[in-house]
Coordinates of C-alpha atoms in Angstrom, one line a residue:
X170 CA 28.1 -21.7 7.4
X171 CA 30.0 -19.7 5.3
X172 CA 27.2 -19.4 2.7
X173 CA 25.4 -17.4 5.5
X174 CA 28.2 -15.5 6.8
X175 CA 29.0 -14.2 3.1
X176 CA 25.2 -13.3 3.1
X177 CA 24.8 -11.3 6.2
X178 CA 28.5 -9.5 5.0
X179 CA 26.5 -8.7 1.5
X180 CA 23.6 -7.3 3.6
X181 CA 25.4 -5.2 5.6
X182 CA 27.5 -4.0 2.6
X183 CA 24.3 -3.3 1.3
X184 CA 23.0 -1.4 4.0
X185 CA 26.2 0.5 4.0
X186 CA 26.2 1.9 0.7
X187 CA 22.8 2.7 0.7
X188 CA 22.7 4.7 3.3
X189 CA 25.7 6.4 2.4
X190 CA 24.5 7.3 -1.0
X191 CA 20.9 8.6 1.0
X192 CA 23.2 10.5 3.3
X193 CA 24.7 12.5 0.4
X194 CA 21.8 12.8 -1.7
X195 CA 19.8 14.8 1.4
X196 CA 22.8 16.7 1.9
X197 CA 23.1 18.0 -1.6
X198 CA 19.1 18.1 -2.2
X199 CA 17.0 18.1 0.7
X200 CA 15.6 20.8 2.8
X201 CA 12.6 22.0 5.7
X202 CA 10.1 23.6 3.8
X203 CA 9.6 27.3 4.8
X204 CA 6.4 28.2 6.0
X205 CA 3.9 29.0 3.5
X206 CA 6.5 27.9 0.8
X207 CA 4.5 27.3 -2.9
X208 CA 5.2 24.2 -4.5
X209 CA 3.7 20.9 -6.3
X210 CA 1.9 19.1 -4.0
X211 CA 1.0 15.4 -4.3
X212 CA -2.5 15.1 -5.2
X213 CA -2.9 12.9 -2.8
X214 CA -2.5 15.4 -0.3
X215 CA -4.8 17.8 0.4
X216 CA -2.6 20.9 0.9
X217 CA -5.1 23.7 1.7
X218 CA -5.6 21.8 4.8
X219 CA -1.5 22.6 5.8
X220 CA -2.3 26.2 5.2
X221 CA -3.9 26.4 8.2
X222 CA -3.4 23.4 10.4
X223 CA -4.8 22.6 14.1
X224 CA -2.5 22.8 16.7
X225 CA -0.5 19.8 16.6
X226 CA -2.7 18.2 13.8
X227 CA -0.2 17.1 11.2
X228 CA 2.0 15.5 13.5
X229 CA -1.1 13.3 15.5
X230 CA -1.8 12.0 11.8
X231 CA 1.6 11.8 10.6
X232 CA 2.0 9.2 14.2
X233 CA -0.9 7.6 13.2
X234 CA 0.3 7.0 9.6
X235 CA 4.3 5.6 11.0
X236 CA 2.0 3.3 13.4
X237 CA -0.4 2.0 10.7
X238 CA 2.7 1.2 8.8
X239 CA 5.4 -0.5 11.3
X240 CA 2.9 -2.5 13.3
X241 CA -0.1 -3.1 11.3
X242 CA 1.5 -3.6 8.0
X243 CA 4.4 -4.7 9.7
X244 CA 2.4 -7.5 11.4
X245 CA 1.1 -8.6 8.4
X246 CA 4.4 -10.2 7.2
X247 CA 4.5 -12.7 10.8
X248 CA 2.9 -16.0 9.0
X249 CA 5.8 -17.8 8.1
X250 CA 5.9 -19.8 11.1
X251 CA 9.6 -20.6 11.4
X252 CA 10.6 -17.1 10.5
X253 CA 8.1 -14.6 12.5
X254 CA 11.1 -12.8 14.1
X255 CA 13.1 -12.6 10.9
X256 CA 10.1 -11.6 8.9
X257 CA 9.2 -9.0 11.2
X258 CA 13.0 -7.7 11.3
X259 CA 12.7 -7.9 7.4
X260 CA 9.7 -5.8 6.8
X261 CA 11.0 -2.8 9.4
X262 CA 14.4 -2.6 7.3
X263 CA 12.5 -2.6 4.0
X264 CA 10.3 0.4 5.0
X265 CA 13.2 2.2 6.7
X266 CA 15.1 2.4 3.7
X267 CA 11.8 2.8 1.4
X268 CA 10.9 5.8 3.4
X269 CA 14.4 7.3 3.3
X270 CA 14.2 6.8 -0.9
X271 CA 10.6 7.7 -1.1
X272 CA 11.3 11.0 0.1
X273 CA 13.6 12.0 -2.4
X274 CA 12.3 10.3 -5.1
X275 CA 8.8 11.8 -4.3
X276 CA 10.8 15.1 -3.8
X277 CA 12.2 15.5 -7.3
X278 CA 8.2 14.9 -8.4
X279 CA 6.8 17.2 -6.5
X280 CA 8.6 19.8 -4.4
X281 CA 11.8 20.3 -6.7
X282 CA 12.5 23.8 -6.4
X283 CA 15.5 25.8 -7.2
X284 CA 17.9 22.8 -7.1
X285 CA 16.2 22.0 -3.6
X286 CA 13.8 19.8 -2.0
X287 CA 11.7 21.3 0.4
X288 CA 10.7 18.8 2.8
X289 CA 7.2 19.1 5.2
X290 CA 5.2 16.5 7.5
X291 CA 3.3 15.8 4.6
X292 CA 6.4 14.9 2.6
X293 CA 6.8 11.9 5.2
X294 CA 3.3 11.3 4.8
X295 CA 3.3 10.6 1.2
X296 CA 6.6 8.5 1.7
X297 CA 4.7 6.2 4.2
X298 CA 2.3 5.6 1.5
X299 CA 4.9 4.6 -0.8
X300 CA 6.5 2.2 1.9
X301 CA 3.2 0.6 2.5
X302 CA 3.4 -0.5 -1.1
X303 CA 6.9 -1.5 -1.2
X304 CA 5.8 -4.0 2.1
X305 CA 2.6 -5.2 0.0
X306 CA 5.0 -6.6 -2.5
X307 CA 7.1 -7.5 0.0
X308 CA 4.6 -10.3 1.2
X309 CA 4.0 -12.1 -2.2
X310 CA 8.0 -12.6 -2.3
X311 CA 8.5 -13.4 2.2
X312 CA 10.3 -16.8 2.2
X313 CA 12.0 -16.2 -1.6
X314 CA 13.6 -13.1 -1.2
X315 CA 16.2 -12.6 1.0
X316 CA 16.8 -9.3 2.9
X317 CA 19.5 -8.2 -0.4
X318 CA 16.9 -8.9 -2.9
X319 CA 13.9 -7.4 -0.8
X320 CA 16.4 -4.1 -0.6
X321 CA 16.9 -4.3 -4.6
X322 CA 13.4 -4.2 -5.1
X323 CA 12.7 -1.6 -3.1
X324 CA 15.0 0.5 -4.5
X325 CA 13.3 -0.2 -8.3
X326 CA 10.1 -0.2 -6.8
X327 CA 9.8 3.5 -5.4
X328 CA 10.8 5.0 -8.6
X329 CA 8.4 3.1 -10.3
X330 CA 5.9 3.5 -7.6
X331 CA 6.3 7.3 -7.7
X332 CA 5.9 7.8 -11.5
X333 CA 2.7 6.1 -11.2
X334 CA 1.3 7.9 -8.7
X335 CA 2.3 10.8 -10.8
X336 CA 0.7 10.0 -13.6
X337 CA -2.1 8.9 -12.0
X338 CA -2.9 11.4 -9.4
X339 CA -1.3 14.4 -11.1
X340 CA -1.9 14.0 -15.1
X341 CA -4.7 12.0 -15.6
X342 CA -6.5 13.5 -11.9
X343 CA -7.8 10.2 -10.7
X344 CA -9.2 10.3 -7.1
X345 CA -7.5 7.6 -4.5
X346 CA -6.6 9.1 -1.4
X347 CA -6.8 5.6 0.2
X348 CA -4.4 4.0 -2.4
X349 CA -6.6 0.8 -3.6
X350 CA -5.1 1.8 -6.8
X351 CA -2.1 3.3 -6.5
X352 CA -0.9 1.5 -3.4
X353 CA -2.4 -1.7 -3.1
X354 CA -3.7 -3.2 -6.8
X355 CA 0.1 -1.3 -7.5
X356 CA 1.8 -3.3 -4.7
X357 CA 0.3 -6.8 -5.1
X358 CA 1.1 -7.1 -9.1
X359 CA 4.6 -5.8 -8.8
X360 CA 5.0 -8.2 -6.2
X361 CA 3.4 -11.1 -8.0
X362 CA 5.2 -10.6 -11.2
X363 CA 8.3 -10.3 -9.5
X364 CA 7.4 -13.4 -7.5
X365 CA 6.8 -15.0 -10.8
X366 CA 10.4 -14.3 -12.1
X367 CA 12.1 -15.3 -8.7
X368 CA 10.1 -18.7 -8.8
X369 CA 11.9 -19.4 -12.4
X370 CA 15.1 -19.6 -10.7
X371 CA 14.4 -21.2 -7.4
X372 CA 12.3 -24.1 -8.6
X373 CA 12.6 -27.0 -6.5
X374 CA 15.0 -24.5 -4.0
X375 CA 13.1 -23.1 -1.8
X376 CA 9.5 -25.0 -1.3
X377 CA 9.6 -25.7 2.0
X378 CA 9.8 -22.3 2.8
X379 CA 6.0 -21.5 2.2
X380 CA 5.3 -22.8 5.9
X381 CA 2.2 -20.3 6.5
X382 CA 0.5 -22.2 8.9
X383 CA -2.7 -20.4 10.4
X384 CA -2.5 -21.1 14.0
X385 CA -3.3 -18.1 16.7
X386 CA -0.3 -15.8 17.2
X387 CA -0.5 -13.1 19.0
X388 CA 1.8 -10.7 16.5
X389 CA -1.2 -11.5 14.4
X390 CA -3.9 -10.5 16.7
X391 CA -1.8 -7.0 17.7
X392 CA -1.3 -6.2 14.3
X393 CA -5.1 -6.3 13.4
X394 CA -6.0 -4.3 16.6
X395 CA -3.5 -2.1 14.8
X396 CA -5.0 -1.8 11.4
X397 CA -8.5 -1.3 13.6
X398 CA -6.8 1.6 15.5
X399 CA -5.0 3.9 13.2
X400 CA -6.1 2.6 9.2
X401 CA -9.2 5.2 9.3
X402 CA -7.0 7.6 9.9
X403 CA -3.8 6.7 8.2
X404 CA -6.4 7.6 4.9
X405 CA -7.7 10.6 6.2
X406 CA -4.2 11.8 6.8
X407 CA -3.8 11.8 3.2
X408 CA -6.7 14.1 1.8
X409 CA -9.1 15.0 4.8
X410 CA -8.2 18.7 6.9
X411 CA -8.8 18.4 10.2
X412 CA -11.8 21.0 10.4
X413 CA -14.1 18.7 7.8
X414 CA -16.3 15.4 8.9
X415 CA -13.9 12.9 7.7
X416 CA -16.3 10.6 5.6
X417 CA -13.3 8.1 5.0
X418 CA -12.7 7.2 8.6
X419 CA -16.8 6.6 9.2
X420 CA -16.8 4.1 5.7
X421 CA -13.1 2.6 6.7
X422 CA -14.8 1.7 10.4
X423 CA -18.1 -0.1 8.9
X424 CA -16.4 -1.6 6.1
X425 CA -13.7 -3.3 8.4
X426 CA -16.6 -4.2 10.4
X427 CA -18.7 -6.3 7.9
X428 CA -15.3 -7.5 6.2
X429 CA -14.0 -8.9 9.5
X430 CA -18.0 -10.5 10.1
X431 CA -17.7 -12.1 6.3
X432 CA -14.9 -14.2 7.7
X433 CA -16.8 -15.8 10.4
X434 CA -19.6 -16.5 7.6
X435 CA -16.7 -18.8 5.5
X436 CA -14.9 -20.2 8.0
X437 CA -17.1 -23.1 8.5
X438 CA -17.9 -23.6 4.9
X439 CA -14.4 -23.7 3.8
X440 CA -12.4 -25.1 7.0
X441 CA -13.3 -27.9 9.1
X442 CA -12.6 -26.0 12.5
X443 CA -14.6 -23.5 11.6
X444 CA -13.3 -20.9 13.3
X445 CA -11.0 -18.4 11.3
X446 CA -7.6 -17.7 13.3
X447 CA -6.1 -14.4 14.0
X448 CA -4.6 -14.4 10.6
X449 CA -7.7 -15.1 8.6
X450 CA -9.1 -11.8 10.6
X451 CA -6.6 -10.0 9.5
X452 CA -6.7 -10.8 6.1
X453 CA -10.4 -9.5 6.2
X454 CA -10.0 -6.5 8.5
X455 CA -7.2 -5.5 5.2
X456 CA -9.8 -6.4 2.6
X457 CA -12.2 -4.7 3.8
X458 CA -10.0 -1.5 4.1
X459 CA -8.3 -1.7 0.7
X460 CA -11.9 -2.0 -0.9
X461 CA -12.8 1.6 0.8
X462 CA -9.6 3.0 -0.2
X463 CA -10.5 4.5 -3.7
X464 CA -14.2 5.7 -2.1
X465 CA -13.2 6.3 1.1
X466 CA -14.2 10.4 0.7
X467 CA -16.9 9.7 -2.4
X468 CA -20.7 9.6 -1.0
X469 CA -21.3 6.1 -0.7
X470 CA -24.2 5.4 2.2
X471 CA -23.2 4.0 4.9
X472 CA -25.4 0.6 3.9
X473 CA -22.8 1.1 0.7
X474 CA -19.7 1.0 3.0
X475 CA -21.5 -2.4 4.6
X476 CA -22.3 -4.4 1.3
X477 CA -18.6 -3.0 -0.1
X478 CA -16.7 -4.5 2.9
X479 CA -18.8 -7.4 3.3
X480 CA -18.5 -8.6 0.0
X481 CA -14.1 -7.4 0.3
X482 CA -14.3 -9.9 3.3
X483 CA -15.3 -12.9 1.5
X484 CA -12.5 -12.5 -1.0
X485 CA -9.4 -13.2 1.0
X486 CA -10.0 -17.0 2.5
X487 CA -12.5 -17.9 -1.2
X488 CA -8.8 -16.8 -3.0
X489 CA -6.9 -18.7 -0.5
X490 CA -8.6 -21.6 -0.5
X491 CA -9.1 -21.5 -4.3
X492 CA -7.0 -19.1 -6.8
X493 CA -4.3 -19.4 -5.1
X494 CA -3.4 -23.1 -5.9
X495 CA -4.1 -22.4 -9.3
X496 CA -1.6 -19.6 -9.2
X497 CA 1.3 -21.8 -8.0
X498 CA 0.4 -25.1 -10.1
X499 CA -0.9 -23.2 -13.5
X500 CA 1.0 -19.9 -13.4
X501 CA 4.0 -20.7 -10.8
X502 CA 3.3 -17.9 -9.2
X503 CA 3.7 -18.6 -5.4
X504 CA 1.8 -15.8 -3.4
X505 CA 3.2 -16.2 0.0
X506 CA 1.0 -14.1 1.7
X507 CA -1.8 -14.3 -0.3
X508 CA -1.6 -10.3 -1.9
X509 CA -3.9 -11.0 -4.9
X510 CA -6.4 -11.9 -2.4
X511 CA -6.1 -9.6 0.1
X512 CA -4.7 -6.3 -1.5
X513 CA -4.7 -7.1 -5.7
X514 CA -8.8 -8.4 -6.4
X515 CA -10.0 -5.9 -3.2
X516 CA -8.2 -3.0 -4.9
X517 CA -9.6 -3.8 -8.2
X518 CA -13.3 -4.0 -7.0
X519 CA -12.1 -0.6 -4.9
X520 CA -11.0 1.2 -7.9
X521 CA -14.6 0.2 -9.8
X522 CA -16.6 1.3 -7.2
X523 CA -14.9 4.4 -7.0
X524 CA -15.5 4.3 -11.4
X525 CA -19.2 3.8 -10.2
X526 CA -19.5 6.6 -7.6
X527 CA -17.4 8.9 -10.0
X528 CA -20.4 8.6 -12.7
X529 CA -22.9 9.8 -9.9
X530 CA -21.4 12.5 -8.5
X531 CA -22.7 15.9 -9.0
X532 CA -22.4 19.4 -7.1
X533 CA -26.1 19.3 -5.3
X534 CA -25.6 15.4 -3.7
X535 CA -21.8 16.6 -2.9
X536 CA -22.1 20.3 -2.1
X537 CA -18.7 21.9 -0.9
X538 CA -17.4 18.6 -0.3
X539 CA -17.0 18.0 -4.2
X540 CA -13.9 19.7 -4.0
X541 CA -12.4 17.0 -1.7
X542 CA -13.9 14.1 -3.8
X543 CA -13.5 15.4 -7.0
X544 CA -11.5 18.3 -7.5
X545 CA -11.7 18.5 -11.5
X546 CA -15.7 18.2 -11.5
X547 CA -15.8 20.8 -9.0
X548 CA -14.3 23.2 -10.8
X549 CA -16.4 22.6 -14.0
X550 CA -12.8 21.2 -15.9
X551 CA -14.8 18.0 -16.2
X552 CA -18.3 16.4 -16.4
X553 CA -18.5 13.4 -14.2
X554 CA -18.9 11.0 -16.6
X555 CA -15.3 12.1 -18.1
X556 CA -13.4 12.0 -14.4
X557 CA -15.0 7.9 -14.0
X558 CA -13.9 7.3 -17.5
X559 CA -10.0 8.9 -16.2
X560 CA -10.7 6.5 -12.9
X561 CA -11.1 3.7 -15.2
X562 CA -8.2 4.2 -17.5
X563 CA -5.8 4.6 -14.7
X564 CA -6.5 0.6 -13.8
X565 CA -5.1 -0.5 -16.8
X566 CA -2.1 2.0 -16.5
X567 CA -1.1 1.0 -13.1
X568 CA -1.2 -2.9 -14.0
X569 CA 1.3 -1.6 -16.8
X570 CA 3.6 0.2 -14.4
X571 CA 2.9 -2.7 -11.6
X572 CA 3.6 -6.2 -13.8
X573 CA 6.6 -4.6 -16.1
X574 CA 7.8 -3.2 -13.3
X575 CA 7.9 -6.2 -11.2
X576 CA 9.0 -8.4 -14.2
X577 CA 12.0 -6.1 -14.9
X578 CA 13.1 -6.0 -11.3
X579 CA 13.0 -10.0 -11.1
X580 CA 14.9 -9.8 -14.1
X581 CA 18.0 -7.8 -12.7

């Protein structure tokens, strides 16, 4: 029709012009980092580990960070059951562009140096992180947005994304190498608040579009073998060197592991069939990560990592089958795939355990590994009573950034 021809000629306009613009910017801007260049280095990362890398190291988790994202996350965003393909196509456009604008965006914030950016592995590491939002938001809106808008908001949603993470991670000094804060809670409530606006012009439009039928599919089951595979590792990437016991892989794997079991416990009180599909699964196997993010590297016991990812499992298919009804009908908010149970409440209940563990953290429980957890309290700047209080403040501070954010981008 010609409705859809002057859409896909809008796209690819889009698309044009963006990368253009991208193309420039890098020429002007960007730059490889020398070796053993100084610079401002996302908290998130943990750079003395770069010093002095293993052979190879930082690229093996830089791959296992692009493969977490593009067919883990990516798979995610396959439930709308007359538009797998497309949704799939969607999702790998969004995060190509997201990573492109991530890295200079993230580059001005941290490794802005002499009218350069100097750009590492770890650069592309942080970036992914920032995509992985940018696709969280992208599921509340799948079905309402169309490829333009979904570029739009990714192109509002990385700035935004980044001065949160800045202000989190670099002046206040919260601790979330695993991004249930900064990545997920940030993701789902931009993406619900922009869902929110969207709905207020589409009423009536677009609701047969919210086909997310759970039936098996086997996108579905390759994406969760995905998350299994290379999550532990896409948060280790983040904050973990390669010579230290990485704590946050050993939680991520038994907290997945009791999340993914809690499904199998609701299936049969909340669904006649009783048996969860590949999607429900999924939507655990996330839960239970997200919940872990924030306390990933904090010294939770391992029966911790179990109750945490147990209880993160029983979230997703009790907000499913529950919240998110009243969501559409009391708030029209329409969560198409179901973000506020799966990445928002998780990364909430993340960021307070992480509150909790911050309280109880001292040198002789942590030893040298303080320094990973919490960097502040290691270096006597704080007591650890003042670094949960900073954990706690930062909630509130990214639901600011997050819901504005989204609102403002519906807006435009």
């Amino acid at each position: 029709s010609p409705h859809a021809a002057s859409s896909r000629l809008k796209v690819s306009g889009m698309c044009f012009l963006l990368q253009m613009l991208i193309i420039i910017l890098f020429a002007v801007f960007v730059r490889y980092s020398p070796n053993g260049s100084p610079g401002l280095c996302s908290p998130r990362l943990n750079c003395s580990s770069r010093r002095n890398p293993g052979p190879g190291s930082s690229y093996l988790r830089s791959w296992n960070v692009h493969l977490q994202i593009l067919m883990g996350f990516g798979f995610l965003m396959v439930f709308l059951g007359r538009y797998r393909i497309e949704s799939a196509a969607t999702c790998l456009l969004v995060t190509a562009f997201a990573i492109q604008w991530a890295l200079l965006i993230q580059g001005f914030f941290y490794s802005f140096q002499n009218g350069k950016i100097y750009m590492e592995t770890q650069s592309m590491v942080s970036a992914v992180f920032c995509a992985g939002a940018v696709l969280v938001s992208t599921g509340a809106v799948l079905g309402w947005g169309n490829p333009l808008q979904l570029l739009l908001m990714s192109l509002l949603e990385v700035p935004l994304f980044s001065a949160n993470e800045y202000v989190l991670l670099h002046l206040i000094g919260v601790s979330d190498g695993g991004g249930s804060l900064t990545v997920h809670t940030f993701g789902a409530y931009f993406g619900l608040a922009l869902s929110w606006i969207l709905r207020q012009y589409h009423v009536g439009k677009r609701e047969q579009q919210q086909d997310t039928g759970h039936s098996p599919d086997v996108l579905a089951a390759v994406g969760t073998v995905c998350l299994w595979i290379f999550w532990p590792s896409f948060v280790s990437a983040a904050m973990v060197p390669a010579s230290v016991e990485p704590w946050t892989e050993l939680n991520m794997y038994v907290a997945m592991a009791a999340s993914t079991l809690a499904t199998f416990v609701m299936a049969p009180l909340l669904h006649k069939d009783g048996t969860p599909c590949m999607c429900q699964v999924q939507d655990a196997t996330v839960a239970g990560a997200v919940m872990m993010g924030m306390a990933g590297e904090m010294l939770l016991a391992p029966f911790g990592a179990l109750v945490a990812g147990f209880l993160a499992g029983l979230i997703p298919p009790l907000s499913s089958r529950f919240f998110a009804p009243t969501l559409l009908h009391k708030l029209s908010i329409q969560d198409a795939r179901s973000v506020h149970g799966v990445h928002g409440v998780p990364g909430i209940l993340g960021t307070l355990l992480g509150v909790l563990l911050a309280v109880l953290a001292t040198a002789d429980a942590y030893g040298d590994r303080l320094q990973l957890a919490f960097p502040h309290v290691a270096d006597g700047s704080r007591t650890a009573t003042y670094q949960a209080l900073c954990q706690l403040c930062a909630l509130p501070v990214t639901l600011l950034f997050a819901v504005l954010g989204g609102s403002v981008t519906g807006e435009l």
